[in-house]
Amino acid sequence: MKKILLMVTLLFNSIIFAELKINPNNMFISEEIMGGISRNIKISTDTIRLKNLEGIDKFRFKILGLDDNFEELDSGKGEKSFSLNSFILSSPNSRVDNKNNIIDSFSSELFLKASISIMIRGNSKLSGNYRKKMTLLIESQSLGKKDFKTVDIYININIVKSLRLSTSELDLGKAIQGEKLSSKNGSDGILEIDGEKNKEIVVSYPSIIQIYNSNNSKLDVNLYTHDLEKINDEYKGALDNNGKLKVLFSGEVKNTKKTQPGYYKGSFTIKVRYD
């Protein structure tokens, strides 16, 4: 009996894909806003890049931390004045289905951005730094193997205490026709500013105003202050460690020779903002 030797050659094909990469892994977004009024803020992240996508035709994603939990950095206490309205992913080179949390129709690389909408309810006492952490989890599946990548997104919102202003009147005193009127003979006007401690502020006010008597005769009053530094057409100062600043405003009328007798009064507007 003849022996028959059978030889079989098996061919193996293997495909090795490079490891999925995502950059960056962490993002830090900071916003500074004025407290005291309700507002909706929109925040956009930097670009998130995924590469080595060979063998992957679709991603699923999930956002962790979709809640209203914002914590004050100093105390760690939660703050109820924040509401997370939306978290939307977009891409210039793929299709993003935010309803079903699917990303597809991409090529060798994928670029993503997130747009986040946050409502902050008005609260005159709300100030300080508040942080929220969110995590974008992206899942891929290639040849039956699942892979997960994450990006931690830290949102920091600094609520600056709203400015509060109070004033007292400027008095130019009394004078005989021809004499100079000046707050040195009466009293300086006072502007008291209450706001965020150690913050720089910018003040603007007119250098000349008009005041009138009952017959509508007018006087030109020169205004000035020594408590602020003049820079161009504005004035700058800084609040102290308690968030306060007092500014004295002086005034004078140099020539009253042709002035009709009477009681003169008027007003002017002072504008204050954070620098």
Coordinates of N, CA and C in Angstrom, one line a residue, residues 2-142:
K2 N 0.5 2.1 -0.9 CA 1.3 3.3 -1.0 C 0.8 4.3 0.1
K3 N 1.7 5.0 0.6 CA 1.4 6.1 1.6 C 1.3 7.4 0.8
I4 N 0.3 8.1 1.1 CA 0.2 9.4 0.4 C 0.4 10.5 1.5
L5 N 1.3 11.4 1.2 CA 1.6 12.5 2.2 C 0.9 13.7 1.7
L6 N 0.1 14.2 2.5 CA -0.6 15.5 2.2 C 0.0 16.6 2.9
M7 N 0.3 17.7 2.1 CA 0.9 18.9 2.7 C -0.1 20.1 2.5
V8 N -0.3 20.7 3.6 CA -1.2 21.8 3.5 C -0.5 23.1 4.0
T9 N -0.5 24.1 3.2 CA 0.1 25.4 3.6 C -1.0 26.4 4.0
L10 N -1.0 26.9 5.2 CA -1.9 27.8 5.7 C -1.3 29.2 5.7
L11 N -2.0 30.1 5.1 CA -1.6 31.5 5.0 C -2.4 32.4 6.0
F12 N -1.6 33.1 6.8 CA -2.2 34.0 7.8 C -2.0 35.5 7.4
N13 N -3.1 36.2 7.4 CA -3.0 37.7 7.2 C -3.3 38.4 8.5
S14 N -2.5 39.3 8.9 CA -2.7 40.0 10.2 C -2.6 41.5 9.9
I15 N -3.5 42.2 10.5 CA -3.5 43.7 10.4 C -3.3 44.3 11.8
I16 N -2.3 45.1 11.9 CA -2.0 45.7 13.2 C -2.2 47.2 13.1
F17 N -3.1 47.7 13.9 CA -3.5 49.1 13.9 C -2.7 49.8 15.0
A18 N -2.3 51.0 14.6 CA -1.6 51.9 15.7 C -2.7 52.2 16.7
E19 N -2.1 52.5 17.9 CA -3.0 52.8 19.1 C -3.7 54.2 18.8
L20 N -5.0 54.2 19.1 CA -5.8 55.4 19.0 C -5.2 56.5 19.9
K21 N -5.0 57.7 19.4 CA -4.5 58.8 20.2 C -5.5 59.9 20.3
I22 N -5.5 60.6 21.4 CA -6.4 61.7 21.6 C -5.5 62.8 22.3
N23 N -5.7 64.1 21.8 CA -4.9 65.2 22.4 C -5.8 66.4 22.3
P24 N -5.9 67.2 23.4 CA -5.3 66.9 24.7 C -6.2 66.0 25.6
N25 N -5.6 65.6 26.7 CA -6.4 64.8 27.7 C -7.1 65.7 28.7
N26 N -6.6 66.9 28.9 CA -7.2 67.8 29.9 C -7.4 69.2 29.2
M27 N -8.4 69.8 29.6 CA -8.7 71.2 29.1 C -9.1 72.1 30.3
F28 N -8.6 73.3 30.3 CA -9.0 74.2 31.4 C -9.5 75.5 30.7
I29 N -10.8 75.9 31.0 CA -11.4 77.0 30.4 C -11.8 78.0 31.6
S30 N -11.4 79.2 31.4 CA -11.7 80.2 32.4 C -12.5 81.4 31.9
E31 N -13.5 81.8 32.6 CA -14.3 82.9 32.3 C -14.4 83.8 33.5
E32 N -14.4 85.2 33.2 CA -14.7 86.1 34.3 C -15.9 87.0 33.9
I33 N -16.9 87.0 34.8 CA -18.0 87.8 34.5 C -18.4 88.6 35.8
M34 N -19.3 89.6 35.5 CA -19.8 90.5 36.6 C -21.0 89.8 37.2
G35 N -21.0 89.8 38.5 CA -22.2 89.2 39.3 C -23.3 90.2 39.3
G36 N -24.4 89.7 39.9 CA -25.5 90.6 40.2 C -26.7 90.6 39.2
I37 N -26.4 90.0 38.0 CA -27.5 90.0 37.0 C -27.5 88.6 36.4
S38 N -28.7 88.1 35.9 CA -28.8 86.8 35.3 C -28.2 86.9 33.8
R39 N -27.5 85.9 33.5 CA -27.0 85.9 32.1 C -26.7 84.4 31.7
N40 N -26.7 84.2 30.4 CA -26.4 83.0 29.8 C -25.0 83.1 29.1
I41 N -24.0 82.3 29.5 CA -22.7 82.4 28.9 C -22.5 81.1 28.0
K42 N -21.8 81.3 26.9 CA -21.4 80.3 26.0 C -19.9 80.1 25.9
I43 N -19.5 78.9 26.2 CA -18.0 78.6 26.2 C -17.7 77.6 25.1
S44 N -16.6 77.8 24.4 CA -16.1 76.8 23.4 C -14.8 76.3 23.8
T45 N -14.6 75.0 23.7 CA -13.3 74.4 24.0 C -12.3 74.6 22.8
D46 N -11.0 74.4 23.1 CA -10.1 74.2 22.0 C -10.3 73.0 21.2
T47 N -9.6 72.8 20.2 CA -9.8 71.6 19.3 C -9.3 70.3 20.0
I48 N -10.1 69.3 19.9 CA -9.7 68.0 20.4 C -9.4 67.1 19.1
R49 N -8.2 66.5 19.1 CA -7.7 65.8 17.9 C -7.6 64.3 18.2
L50 N -8.2 63.5 17.4 CA -8.0 62.1 17.5 C -7.3 61.6 16.2
K51 N -6.3 60.7 16.3 CA -5.6 60.2 15.2 C -5.4 58.7 15.3
N52 N -4.8 58.1 14.3 CA -4.7 56.6 14.2 C -6.1 56.0 14.2
L53 N -6.9 56.4 13.2 CA -8.3 55.9 13.1 C -8.5 54.8 12.1
E54 N -7.4 54.2 11.7 CA -7.5 53.1 10.7 C -8.3 52.0 11.3
G55 N -9.3 51.5 10.5 CA -10.1 50.4 11.0 C -11.3 50.8 11.8
I56 N -11.4 52.1 12.1 CA -12.6 52.6 12.9 C -13.5 53.4 12.0
D57 N -14.7 53.1 11.9 CA -15.7 53.9 11.1 C -16.7 54.6 11.9
K58 N -16.7 54.4 13.2 CA -17.7 55.1 14.0 C -17.2 55.2 15.5
F59 N -17.6 56.3 16.1 CA -17.4 56.5 17.6 C -18.7 56.7 18.3
R60 N -18.8 56.2 19.5 CA -19.9 56.6 20.4 C -19.3 57.4 21.5
F61 N -20.0 58.4 22.0 CA -19.5 59.3 23.0 C -20.5 59.5 24.1
K62 N -20.0 59.8 25.3 CA -20.8 60.1 26.5 C -20.2 61.3 27.2
I63 N -21.0 62.1 27.8 CA -20.5 63.2 28.6 C -20.8 63.0 30.0
L64 N -19.8 62.9 30.9 CA -20.0 62.7 32.3 C -20.0 64.0 33.0
G65 N -20.9 64.2 34.0 CA -20.9 65.5 34.7 C -21.9 66.5 34.1
L66 N -22.9 65.9 33.4 CA -24.0 66.8 32.9 C -25.0 67.1 34.0
D67 N -24.6 68.0 34.9 CA -25.4 68.4 36.0 C -25.1 69.8 36.3
D68 N -25.8 70.3 37.3 CA -25.6 71.7 37.7 C -24.7 71.9 38.9
N69 N -23.8 70.9 39.1 CA -22.9 71.0 40.3 C -21.7 71.8 40.0
F70 N -21.7 73.0 40.5 CA -20.5 73.9 40.5 C -20.1 74.1 41.9
E71 N -18.8 74.0 42.2 CA -18.3 74.1 43.5 C -17.4 75.4 43.6
E72 N -17.5 76.0 44.8 CA -16.6 77.2 45.1 C -15.3 76.6 45.4
L73 N -14.2 77.2 44.8 CA -12.9 76.6 44.9 C -12.4 76.7 46.4
D74 N -12.7 77.8 47.1 CA -12.1 78.0 48.4 C -12.8 77.0 49.4
S75 N -14.1 76.9 49.4 CA -14.8 76.1 50.4 C -15.2 74.7 49.9
G76 N -15.3 74.5 48.6 CA -15.8 73.2 48.1 C -17.3 73.1 48.2
K77 N -18.0 74.1 48.6 CA -19.4 74.0 48.7 C -20.1 74.2 47.3
G78 N -21.2 73.5 47.1 CA -21.9 73.6 45.9 C -22.7 75.0 45.8
E79 N -22.9 75.4 44.6 CA -23.6 76.7 44.4 C -24.8 76.4 43.5
K80 N -26.0 76.9 43.9 CA -27.2 76.6 43.1 C -27.6 77.7 42.1
S81 N -26.7 78.6 41.9 CA -27.0 79.7 41.0 C -26.6 79.4 39.5
F82 N -26.0 78.2 39.3 CA -25.6 77.8 38.0 C -26.5 76.7 37.4
S83 N -26.8 76.8 36.1 CA -27.6 75.7 35.4 C -26.8 75.4 34.1
L84 N -26.5 74.1 33.9 CA -25.9 73.7 32.7 C -27.0 73.5 31.6
N85 N -27.0 74.3 30.6 CA -28.1 74.2 29.6 C -27.8 73.2 28.5
S86 N -26.6 73.2 28.0 CA -26.3 72.3 26.9 C -24.8 72.0 26.8
F87 N -24.5 70.9 26.1 CA -23.1 70.5 25.8 C -23.2 69.9 24.4
I88 N -22.7 70.6 23.4 CA -22.9 70.2 22.0 C -21.5 70.0 21.4
L89 N -21.3 68.8 20.8 CA -20.1 68.5 20.0 C -20.2 68.9 18.6
S90 N -19.2 69.4 17.9 CA -19.2 69.7 16.5 C -17.9 69.3 15.9
S91 N -17.8 69.2 14.6 CA -16.6 68.8 13.9 C -16.6 69.3 12.5
P92 N -15.4 69.8 12.0 CA -15.3 70.3 10.6 C -15.1 69.2 9.6
N93 N -14.8 68.0 10.1 CA -14.5 66.9 9.1 C -15.2 65.6 9.4
S94 N -16.3 65.7 10.1 CA -17.1 64.5 10.4 C -18.5 64.8 10.6
R95 N -19.3 63.8 10.8 CA -20.8 64.0 11.2 C -20.9 63.7 12.6
V96 N -21.5 64.6 13.4 CA -21.7 64.4 14.8 C -23.2 64.4 15.1
D97 N -23.7 63.3 15.6 CA -25.1 63.1 16.0 C -25.2 63.3 17.5
N98 N -25.5 64.5 17.9 CA -25.6 64.8 19.4 C -26.8 64.1 20.0
K99 N -27.8 63.8 19.3 CA -29.0 63.2 19.8 C -28.7 61.7 20.2
N100 N -28.0 61.0 19.3 CA -27.7 59.6 19.5 C -26.3 59.3 20.0
N101 N -25.5 60.4 20.2 CA -24.1 60.4 20.6 C -23.2 59.5 19.7
I102 N -23.3 59.8 18.4 CA -22.5 59.0 17.4 C -21.7 60.0 16.6
I103 N -20.4 59.6 16.3 CA -19.6 60.4 15.4 C -19.2 59.4 14.3
D104 N -19.4 59.8 13.0 CA -18.9 59.0 11.9 C -18.6 59.9 10.7
S105 N -18.3 59.3 9.6 CA -17.9 60.0 8.3 C -16.7 60.8 8.4
F106 N -15.6 60.2 9.0 CA -14.3 60.8 9.2 C -13.3 60.0 8.4
S107 N -12.1 60.5 8.3 CA -11.0 59.8 7.6 C -9.9 59.4 8.5
S108 N -8.7 59.9 8.3 CA -7.6 59.4 9.1 C -7.4 60.2 10.4
E109 N -8.0 61.4 10.5 CA -8.0 62.2 11.7 C -9.4 62.7 12.0
L110 N -9.6 63.1 13.2 CA -10.9 63.6 13.6 C -10.6 64.8 14.5
F111 N -11.4 65.9 14.2 CA -11.2 67.1 15.0 C -12.6 67.5 15.6
L112 N -12.6 67.7 16.9 CA -13.8 68.0 17.6 C -13.7 69.3 18.4
K113 N -14.9 69.9 18.6 CA -15.0 71.0 19.6 C -16.3 70.9 20.3
A114 N -16.2 71.4 21.6 CA -17.4 71.4 22.4 C -17.9 72.8 22.7
S115 N -19.2 73.0 22.5 CA -19.8 74.3 22.9 C -20.7 74.1 24.1
I116 N -20.5 74.8 25.2 CA -21.2 74.6 26.5 C -21.9 75.9 26.8
S117 N -23.2 75.7 27.2 CA -24.0 76.9 27.5 C -24.4 76.7 29.0
I118 N -24.2 77.8 29.8 CA -24.4 77.8 31.2 C -25.2 79.1 31.6
M119 N -26.3 78.9 32.3 CA -27.1 80.0 32.8 C -26.7 80.3 34.3
I120 N -26.4 81.6 34.5 CA -26.0 82.0 35.9 C -27.1 83.0 36.3
R121 N -27.8 82.6 37.4 CA -28.9 83.4 37.9 C -28.4 84.6 38.7
G122 N -29.1 85.7 38.6 CA -28.6 87.0 39.2 C -28.7 86.9 40.7
N123 N -27.6 87.2 41.4 CA -27.5 87.2 42.8 C -26.4 88.2 43.2
S124 N -26.8 89.3 43.9 CA -25.9 90.4 44.2 C -24.8 89.9 45.2
K125 N -25.0 88.8 45.9 CA -24.1 88.3 46.9 C -23.1 87.3 46.3
L126 N -23.4 86.9 45.0 CA -22.6 85.8 44.4 C -21.2 86.4 43.9
S127 N -20.1 85.9 44.4 CA -18.8 86.3 44.0 C -17.8 85.2 44.3
G128 N -16.7 85.2 43.6 CA -15.7 84.1 43.9 C -15.4 83.2 42.7
N129 N -14.6 82.2 42.9 CA -14.2 81.3 41.8 C -15.0 80.0 42.0
Y130 N -15.6 79.5 40.9 CA -16.4 78.3 40.9 C -15.9 77.4 39.8
R131 N -15.9 76.1 40.1 CA -15.3 75.2 39.1 C -16.3 74.0 38.9
K132 N -16.3 73.5 37.7 CA -17.0 72.3 37.3 C -16.1 71.4 36.4
K133 N -16.2 70.1 36.7 CA -15.4 69.1 35.9 C -16.4 68.3 35.1
M134 N -16.1 68.2 33.8 CA -16.9 67.4 32.9 C -15.9 66.5 32.1
T135 N -16.4 65.3 31.8 CA -15.5 64.3 31.0 C -16.2 63.9 29.8
L136 N -15.5 64.1 28.7 CA -15.9 63.5 27.4 C -15.3 62.2 27.2
L137 N -16.1 61.1 27.1 CA -15.7 59.8 27.0 C -16.0 59.3 25.5
I138 N -15.0 58.9 24.8 CA -15.2 58.5 23.4 C -14.8 57.0 23.3
E139 N -15.7 56.2 22.7 CA -15.6 54.8 22.6 C -15.5 54.4 21.1
S140 N -14.5 53.6 20.8 CA -14.3 53.1 19.4 C -14.4 51.6 19.5
Q141 N -14.6 50.9 18.3 CA -14.7 49.5 18.2 C -14.0 49.1 16.9
S142 N -12.9 48.4 17.0 CA -12.2 47.9 15.8 C -11.9 46.4 15.9

